[in-house]
Short mmCIF file of C-alpha atoms in Angstrom, two decimals:
data_model
loop_
_atom_site.label_atom_id
_atom_site.label_comp_id
_atom_site.label_asym_id
_atom_site.label_seq_id
_atom_site.Cartn_x
_atom_site.Cartn_y
_atom_site.Cartn_z
CA GLU A 1 5.37 -9.99 -7.79
CA ILE A 2 7.91 -8.19 -9.96
CA VAL A 3 11.52 -9.19 -9.27
CA LEU A 4 14.36 -6.74 -9.80
CA THR A 5 17.76 -8.20 -10.60
CA GLN A 6 20.78 -5.95 -10.21
CA SER A 7 24.18 -6.47 -11.76
CA PRO A 8 26.98 -6.66 -11.06
CA ALA A 9 26.80 -7.62 -7.40
CA THR A 10 30.04 -5.80 -6.72
CA LEU A 11 31.92 -3.20 -8.70
CA SER A 12 35.41 -1.93 -7.90
CA LEU A 13 36.57 1.22 -9.71
CA SER A 14 38.97 4.11 -9.24
CA PRO A 15 38.13 7.79 -8.67
CA GLY A 16 37.34 9.56 -11.92
CA GLU A 17 36.16 6.39 -13.65
CA ARG A 18 32.66 5.83 -14.95
CA ALA A 19 30.34 3.37 -13.19
CA THR A 20 27.45 1.61 -14.91
CA LEU A 21 24.93 -0.26 -12.75
CA SER A 22 22.14 -2.35 -14.19
CA CYS A 23 18.65 -3.21 -12.96
CA ARG A 24 16.41 -5.62 -14.83
CA ALA A 25 12.73 -6.16 -14.04
CA SER A 26 10.97 -9.50 -14.49
CA GLN A 27 8.18 -7.66 -16.35
CA SER A 28 7.65 -4.16 -17.61
CA VAL A 29 7.43 -1.39 -15.00
CA SER A 30 7.23 1.38 -17.62
CA ARG A 31 9.32 4.15 -16.04
CA SER A 32 8.27 3.54 -12.43
CA LEU A 33 11.79 2.93 -11.21
CA ALA A 34 13.91 4.67 -8.60
CA TRP A 35 17.53 4.39 -7.49
CA TYR A 36 18.85 4.79 -3.97
CA GLN A 37 22.31 5.12 -2.49
CA GLN A 38 23.06 3.64 0.94
CA ARG A 39 26.38 4.45 2.54
CA PRO A 40 27.55 2.27 5.43
CA GLY A 41 25.58 2.91 8.60
CA GLN A 42 23.22 5.35 6.88
CA ALA A 43 19.66 5.32 5.64
CA PRO A 44 19.05 5.08 1.89
CA ARG A 45 19.04 8.31 -0.11
CA LEU A 46 16.94 8.85 -3.22
CA LEU A 47 19.14 9.45 -6.27
CA ILE A 48 16.81 9.00 -9.24
CA TYR A 49 13.02 8.80 -9.64
CA CYS A 50 10.84 7.96 -12.63
CA ALA A 51 13.87 6.26 -14.21
CA SER A 52 15.78 9.42 -15.11
CA TYR A 53 14.95 12.40 -12.88
CA ARG A 54 17.26 13.69 -10.18
CA PRO A 55 15.85 15.22 -6.98
CA THR A 56 17.13 18.62 -5.98
CA GLY A 57 20.58 18.36 -4.45
CA ILE A 58 21.71 15.19 -6.20
CA PRO A 59 24.94 15.82 -8.14
CA ALA A 60 24.73 15.85 -11.93
CA ARG A 61 27.26 13.02 -12.19
CA PHE A 62 24.39 10.66 -11.30
CA SER A 63 22.08 9.83 -14.20
CA GLY A 64 19.43 7.22 -14.88
CA SER A 65 18.07 5.75 -18.08
CA GLY A 66 15.83 3.00 -19.37
CA SER A 67 12.22 1.96 -19.52
CA GLY A 68 10.20 -1.23 -19.54
CA THR A 69 12.46 -3.91 -18.09
CA ASP A 70 16.01 -2.59 -18.42
CA PHE A 71 17.41 0.33 -16.46
CA THR A 72 20.84 1.82 -15.87
CA LEU A 73 22.34 4.07 -13.23
CA THR A 74 25.47 5.83 -14.43
CA ILE A 75 27.95 7.72 -12.28
CA SER A 76 30.02 9.69 -14.75
CA SER A 77 33.13 10.45 -12.71
CA LEU A 78 33.49 8.62 -9.43
CA GLU A 79 34.26 10.39 -6.19
CA PRO A 80 35.49 8.62 -3.03
CA GLU A 81 32.17 9.36 -1.29
CA ASP A 82 30.31 7.34 -3.95
CA SER A 83 31.40 4.17 -2.17
CA ALA A 84 28.05 2.64 -1.19
CA VAL A 85 25.41 0.06 -2.01
CA TYR A 86 22.97 1.10 -4.73
CA TYR A 87 19.41 -0.24 -4.90
CA CYS A 88 16.77 0.00 -7.58
CA GLN A 89 13.08 -0.04 -6.62
CA GLN A 90 9.83 -0.30 -8.56
CA ARG A 91 6.13 0.08 -7.95
CA SER A 92 3.65 -1.97 -9.89
CA ASN A 93 0.05 -2.75 -9.00
CA TRP A 94 0.59 -0.65 -5.87
CA ARG A 95 3.25 -3.03 -4.56
CA TYR A 96 6.89 -2.05 -4.17
CA THR A 97 9.99 -4.18 -4.54
CA PHE A 98 13.72 -3.51 -4.26
CA GLY A 99 16.62 -5.12 -6.05
CA GLN A 100 19.28 -6.98 -4.10
CA GLY A 101 21.77 -4.14 -4.48
CA THR A 102 25.11 -3.43 -6.15
CA LYS A 103 28.06 -2.70 -3.91
CA LEU A 104 30.33 -0.05 -5.39
CA GLU A 105 33.86 0.10 -4.02
CA ILE A 106 36.18 3.00 -4.80
CA LYS A 107 39.80 1.88 -4.94
CA GLN B 1 11.64 20.64 5.61
CA ILE B 2 10.31 17.11 5.81
CA THR B 3 11.57 14.83 8.56
CA VAL B 4 10.51 11.36 9.66
CA LYS B 5 11.64 9.43 12.69
CA GLU B 6 11.03 5.87 13.84
CA SER B 7 10.53 4.80 17.43
CA GLY B 8 9.78 1.55 19.18
CA PRO B 9 11.34 -1.30 21.13
CA THR B 10 14.85 -2.48 20.35
CA LEU B 11 14.20 -6.01 21.60
CA VAL B 12 11.15 -8.23 21.29
CA LYS B 13 10.63 -11.89 22.10
CA PRO B 14 9.57 -14.50 19.56
CA THR B 15 5.78 -14.64 19.03
CA GLN B 16 5.33 -11.13 20.40
CA THR B 17 3.82 -8.25 18.43
CA LEU B 18 6.07 -5.39 17.35
CA THR B 19 4.63 -1.88 17.32
CA LEU B 20 6.62 0.86 15.60
CA THR B 21 5.73 4.52 15.34
CA CYS B 22 6.77 6.93 12.62
CA THR B 23 6.53 10.56 13.71
CA PHE B 24 6.85 13.09 10.93
CA SER B 25 6.90 16.81 10.33
CA GLY B 26 6.92 19.15 7.34
CA PHE B 27 3.93 17.59 5.59
CA SER B 28 0.38 16.50 6.21
CA LEU B 29 -0.84 12.97 5.61
CA SER B 30 -4.15 14.43 4.50
CA THR B 31 -2.56 16.12 1.45
CA SER B 32 -3.38 14.48 -1.87
CA GLY B 33 -0.63 12.21 -3.16
CA VAL B 34 1.23 11.84 0.12
CA GLY B 35 2.06 8.51 1.70
CA VAL B 36 4.23 7.00 4.43
CA GLY B 37 5.85 3.64 3.97
CA TRP B 38 7.79 1.12 6.05
CA ILE B 39 10.85 -0.68 4.75
CA ARG B 40 13.15 -3.02 6.64
CA GLN B 41 16.69 -4.29 6.22
CA PRO B 42 18.11 -7.36 7.97
CA PRO B 43 21.78 -7.00 8.93
CA GLY B 44 23.94 -7.17 5.80
CA LYS B 45 20.96 -7.77 3.52
CA ALA B 46 18.83 -5.87 1.04
CA LEU B 47 15.92 -3.52 1.60
CA GLU B 48 12.44 -5.04 1.83
CA TRP B 49 9.25 -3.00 1.45
CA LEU B 50 6.61 -3.81 4.07
CA ALA B 51 3.64 -1.47 3.90
CA LEU B 52 2.41 1.94 2.84
CA ILE B 53 -0.53 4.12 3.82
CA TYR B 54 -1.79 6.87 1.55
CA TRP B 55 -3.39 10.24 2.28
CA ASP B 56 -6.83 8.85 1.49
CA GLY B 57 -6.49 5.97 3.95
CA ASP B 58 -5.71 3.33 1.32
CA LYS B 59 -3.27 0.71 2.64
CA ARG B 60 -0.95 -1.61 0.77
CA TYR B 61 1.08 -4.51 2.13
CA SER B 62 3.86 -6.78 1.02
CA PRO B 63 2.15 -9.96 -0.22
CA SER B 64 4.59 -12.19 1.66
CA LEU B 65 3.89 -10.52 5.01
CA LYS B 66 0.36 -9.28 4.54
CA ASN B 67 -1.18 -11.54 7.17
CA ARG B 68 1.14 -10.21 9.86
CA LEU B 69 1.15 -6.48 9.11
CA SER B 70 -1.12 -3.60 9.98
CA ILE B 71 -0.53 0.05 9.18
CA THR B 72 -2.56 2.94 10.55
CA LYS B 73 -2.32 6.71 10.63
CA ASP B 74 -3.18 9.45 13.09
CA THR B 75 -3.25 12.61 11.03
CA SER B 76 -3.75 14.88 14.03
CA LYS B 77 -0.61 13.52 15.70
CA ASN B 78 1.42 13.29 12.49
CA GLN B 79 2.09 9.63 13.16
CA VAL B 80 1.95 6.33 11.32
CA VAL B 81 1.99 3.07 13.25
CA LEU B 82 3.11 -0.32 11.96
CA THR B 83 2.36 -3.51 13.83
CA VAL B 84 3.96 -6.84 13.02
CA THR B 85 2.50 -9.89 14.72
CA ASN B 86 4.14 -13.19 15.63
CA MET B 87 7.70 -11.89 15.51
CA ASP B 88 10.48 -14.36 14.72
CA PRO B 89 14.28 -14.07 14.83
CA VAL B 90 14.29 -13.72 11.02
CA ASP B 91 12.43 -10.42 11.52
CA THR B 92 15.53 -8.95 13.14
CA ALA B 93 16.25 -5.87 11.08
CA THR B 94 16.54 -2.11 10.90
CA TYR B 95 13.07 -0.75 10.25
CA TYR B 96 12.77 2.48 8.28
CA CYS B 97 9.82 4.74 7.65
CA ALA B 98 9.87 6.96 4.59
CA HIS B 99 7.86 9.74 2.99
CA ARG B 100 6.29 8.78 -0.31
CA GLN B 101 6.37 11.50 -2.93
CA ARG B 102 4.13 11.30 -5.98
CA TYR B 103 5.76 12.77 -9.08
CA ASN B 104 3.10 12.20 -11.73
CA LEU B 105 -0.59 12.71 -11.05
CA PHE B 106 -1.66 10.61 -14.05
CA THR B 107 0.67 7.63 -13.65
CA SER B 108 1.13 7.95 -9.87
CA ASP B 109 4.86 7.43 -10.39
CA ASP B 110 6.47 7.88 -7.02
CA ALA B 111 9.50 7.25 -4.80
CA PHE B 112 10.57 7.34 -1.17
CA ASP B 113 12.29 10.70 -1.04
CA ILE B 114 12.83 11.21 2.69
CA TRP B 115 13.88 8.42 5.06
CA GLY B 116 14.22 8.21 8.79
CA GLN B 117 17.44 7.08 10.42
CA GLY B 118 15.94 3.66 11.09
CA THR B 119 15.42 1.71 14.28
CA MET B 120 17.10 -1.63 14.91
CA VAL B 121 14.82 -4.35 16.24
CA THR B 122 16.23 -7.62 17.54
CA VAL B 123 14.03 -10.65 18.03
CA SER B 124 15.42 -12.94 20.70
CA SER B 125 14.26 -14.78 23.77
#
C-alpha cells in the first residue's frame, strides 16, 4: 500500500502570504494525485486533480505541481476562508489512500 | 448538478453490521468511467478510503478492511450500499460517499469530485 506523508502538520500564516504544502508518496504515483480542502464541520472539497488541474470554480490562487513521489499544493495569496485541513490522495493499483493532512491556520 | 447523500443509523452496537446507503442524482452509475466511493473519518482524524464501485460493476476495497466490507449498487434506484460487518468502537466515524470522476481515459486518473455531507456513526453498547 502506498503511504502519503504530508508536511508540515500545521502551518500558521497571515492573509496575503503564500502557503506551500507538501505531499510525498512512498513510491511513484505518476500524476495520480489529488488535493482536498476540508473546512471545520464540512465535507472535503476537491481542489486539484491529476496533480495540477483545477476543477471549475476553484480559485486560481490554488495550484498543484509535482509528479512521481513529490507533490506540492501552493496557495498564492491566503484568504481568511483558506483556514482548513488539506489532504492529498492517490490511486495506485485501483486502491486509494489519503495523507494525514496539513492544518492551515490563518492568523 | 450532481448530488450524493448518505443515510443510515447513527448508533450501532459492537459486533453488529452497519448498512449505509448513498442516494445520488445528476449522473448514472451505468455511464462509462463513473464510480461511487465510501470514505470515513474518525473524530479529529484523517480521511480513510473504504470502498469503490465502478459503472461496470467492478468493486475495490481497502486492503485493511476488505474482509468486513461489501459494496453494491442498484442502478435503477440510483443507490450504492455499503455494509460493514462486526462493528467496533474504533469504527466510530463520519462516513462519506463521493462521486468518482475519471479525467483520463487512458490512465484512468481520477478524483472524488462531489461529496455528500457525511453521516456520523457511533459504535457503542
